[in-house]
Structure formats: C-alpha cells, structure tokens
Amino acid sequence: SRPIQAYIKETFEGSILQLEKNLDKLYSYTEGRGIDKEDINKLIIKSGTKHKYDLLDMIIAGKARDALELYNELIYRRTDPGELLESIGGRLREVYNYKIRLSGGMGQEQLMKELNEKFPWLVTKKSDTYRNIPMERIKKMFDFLVDTEERFKGTGTDPEREIEMLILALCGTARA
C-alpha cells in the first residue's frame, strides 16, 4: 500500500541492495499477509533522522529510560552530540510554534500553511501531541536547552554526557 511504501522510504537508510535484502526479510517474515508498520519497525534499520525524531518523541513523553537507550544507540552509530542538540532545539521550536497557534484557535489548514506542513495526518498527530504540553513545561525545556548549549559550547565538558543530562532533565519536566 502507498502508506507502507512511504513509511519504508521515510524509515529506511541504506543502499538499494540493502533495501532489497530488507524487503526480502519483510516478505519472509509476514508470510503473505499484509506488511504493517510494526513489521517494518522490527526488521528494517531506521535512518538516523527517524531515530532522532523517535528520541524526541520519547523525551516529550517523559520516557527517560527509553530515550537514554536510544541515545546510546545513536552515539554507538557515531551520531554527533552537536547534531542531536540541534535536533532537540529544532523540535522544541516546533512544539512552541504549534502550541502558540493551537492556543490561538488556529485550524489544521492554517497550521499547514503557516508551518509549511504537507501532510494533514501529520499536522493532526503533532497537534494532538503538542496541545497537551503546558506552556510552562515548554519554557522549562527551553531553559534546560539553553543552559546545556552554553556549557556544551563554552566549556570543556564531555558533549555526550551533556546531552545525556539534557535528556534526563527534559524527561523530568513531564512529571513537574
């Protein structure tokens, strides 16, 4: 189906040969039944971008253990801590941009236009997630991000440890 094809395209990272091997694995695993997202998540190696997005979803949900496990996997894959810091900052800006527009009563079509989103289902998903995050939590998350960025760029601290501590602090805001 088209949604599954799009999900594989968005999720997979690698060469055409690797994709062919992963598709063979999927077909064998599903034994003729339809392929769903759970099958893809179990068997196909996710792209670094998809992993970073998953990491940020876990942080927003306050799932510290899962977020740290994924973070360690990203570091193992040699993802640059500075790149992760930028991704976290970008996602927090996205949360803020959605939140202020949703608080103002903006509808889906206007959100798509103002935030340059192409898929209505994605706007709905993000709106449902971000709508429930209190503005005070978003502010605390930005404060933690700025503090980490100052230490990260201004001192000789260990960048991997700084991001790890940031993840814990951001997850902790879900309970505050």
XYZ file of C-alpha atoms in Angstrom:
176
model
C 0.000 0.000 0.000
C 1.073 3.603 -0.522
C 1.246 4.499 3.199
C 3.502 1.493 3.853
C 5.716 2.388 0.869
C 6.026 5.954 2.168
C 6.828 4.681 5.662
C 9.577 2.387 4.338
C 11.019 5.269 2.319
C 10.983 7.527 5.396
C 12.333 4.840 7.728
C 14.998 3.026 5.716
C 18.607 4.112 5.483
C 20.981 2.314 3.169
C 21.677 1.217 -0.392
C 19.289 -0.302 -2.936
C 20.895 -3.712 -2.329
C 20.312 -3.373 1.432
C 16.729 -2.292 0.759
C 16.181 -5.351 -1.419
C 17.521 -7.621 1.348
C 15.321 -5.875 3.937
C 12.247 -6.247 1.714
C 13.015 -9.961 1.259
C 13.258 -10.235 5.042
C 9.890 -8.465 5.415
C 8.184 -10.702 2.853
C 9.549 -13.833 4.520
C 8.563 -12.615 7.970
C 4.995 -11.723 7.013
C 4.454 -14.950 5.013
C 1.985 -13.438 2.548
C -0.068 -11.334 4.941
C -0.025 -7.565 4.614
C 3.016 -5.710 5.887
C 2.330 -3.191 8.653
C 4.400 -0.550 10.442
C 5.179 -2.876 13.359
C 6.793 -5.345 10.941
C 8.895 -2.568 9.440
C 9.933 -1.282 12.860
C 11.038 -4.772 13.916
C 13.036 -5.623 10.824
C 14.285 -2.542 8.998
C 17.154 -0.390 10.212
C 15.851 3.104 10.781
C 17.504 6.178 9.375
C 19.354 8.479 11.742
C 16.702 11.147 11.179
C 13.911 8.749 12.130
C 15.841 7.739 15.256
C 16.297 11.375 16.275
C 12.590 12.001 15.833
C 11.813 8.924 17.941
C 14.227 10.182 20.607
C 12.398 13.480 20.796
C 9.021 11.730 20.986
C 10.318 9.754 23.976
C 11.600 12.935 25.628
C 8.257 14.687 25.155
C 6.500 11.631 26.604
C 8.889 11.677 29.598
C 10.235 8.174 28.859
C 13.741 8.692 30.232
C 14.900 5.059 30.124
C 13.778 4.534 26.520
C 15.229 7.900 25.482
C 18.614 7.094 27.044
C 18.719 3.658 25.424
C 18.021 5.178 22.016
C 20.509 7.987 22.700
C 23.208 5.413 23.469
C 22.363 3.602 20.238
C 22.702 6.877 18.318
C 26.081 7.556 19.942
C 27.145 3.991 19.115
C 26.239 4.782 15.480
C 28.538 7.796 15.774
C 25.833 10.456 15.729
C 27.377 13.789 16.625
C 26.143 15.123 20.002
C 26.061 18.625 18.497
C 23.702 17.362 15.807
C 21.437 15.918 18.497
C 21.474 19.219 20.374
C 20.372 20.991 17.177
C 17.637 18.396 16.593
C 16.304 18.795 20.121
C 16.305 22.579 19.718
C 14.518 22.348 16.385
C 11.871 20.050 17.789
C 11.288 22.311 20.803
C 10.797 25.238 18.426
C 8.275 23.101 16.540
C 6.431 22.305 19.786
C 6.352 26.006 20.673
C 5.180 27.086 17.204
C 2.342 24.564 17.272
C 1.401 25.371 20.855
C 1.025 29.129 20.355
C -1.001 28.639 17.194
C -3.224 25.967 18.731
C -3.765 28.152 21.806
C -4.959 30.872 19.453
C -7.541 28.516 17.957
C -5.816 28.003 14.619
C -7.257 25.223 12.444
C -5.492 22.474 10.548
C -5.435 24.183 7.144
C -3.943 27.366 8.560
C -1.399 25.346 10.578
C -0.351 23.523 7.419
C 0.112 26.806 5.594
C 1.931 28.721 8.349
C 4.171 25.854 9.443
C 4.823 24.596 5.913
C 3.466 21.108 6.596
C 2.469 18.906 3.673
C 0.511 16.084 5.294
C -2.793 16.643 7.123
C -2.382 13.415 9.138
C 0.983 14.641 10.446
C -0.473 18.011 11.465
C -3.247 16.164 13.315
C -0.733 13.900 15.075
C 1.512 16.792 16.102
C -1.456 18.921 17.178
C -2.817 16.120 19.369
C 0.601 15.637 20.983
C 1.618 19.262 21.436
C -1.774 20.599 22.504
C -1.457 18.872 25.884
C 2.013 20.189 26.738
C 1.746 23.118 29.169
C 3.499 26.300 28.087
C 5.358 26.315 31.433
C 6.886 22.932 30.546
C 7.965 24.224 27.144
C 9.640 27.187 28.846
C 11.496 24.889 31.275
C 12.609 22.714 28.377
C 13.996 25.746 26.559
C 15.791 26.848 29.741
C 17.460 23.426 30.035
C 18.369 23.518 26.352
C 19.977 26.968 26.582
C 21.917 26.029 29.740
C 23.192 22.868 28.062
C 24.141 24.705 24.903
C 26.139 27.272 26.904
C 28.056 24.523 28.727
C 28.396 22.496 25.541
C 29.937 25.322 23.540
C 31.584 27.380 26.265
C 33.413 24.852 28.410
C 35.481 21.726 28.034
C 32.747 19.378 29.221
C 32.048 15.996 27.665
C 29.426 16.624 24.924
C 27.965 13.114 25.181
C 27.452 13.494 28.920
C 25.895 16.951 28.471
C 23.306 15.579 26.039
C 22.614 12.653 28.364
C 21.990 15.049 31.257
C 19.803 17.215 29.000
C 17.672 14.200 28.073
C 17.151 13.380 31.754
C 16.274 16.995 32.586
C 13.837 17.270 29.661
C 12.161 13.975 30.531
C 11.864 15.174 34.126
C 9.746 18.145 33.003
C 6.965 15.706 32.065
C 6.415 14.979 35.750
C 6.708 18.550 37.018
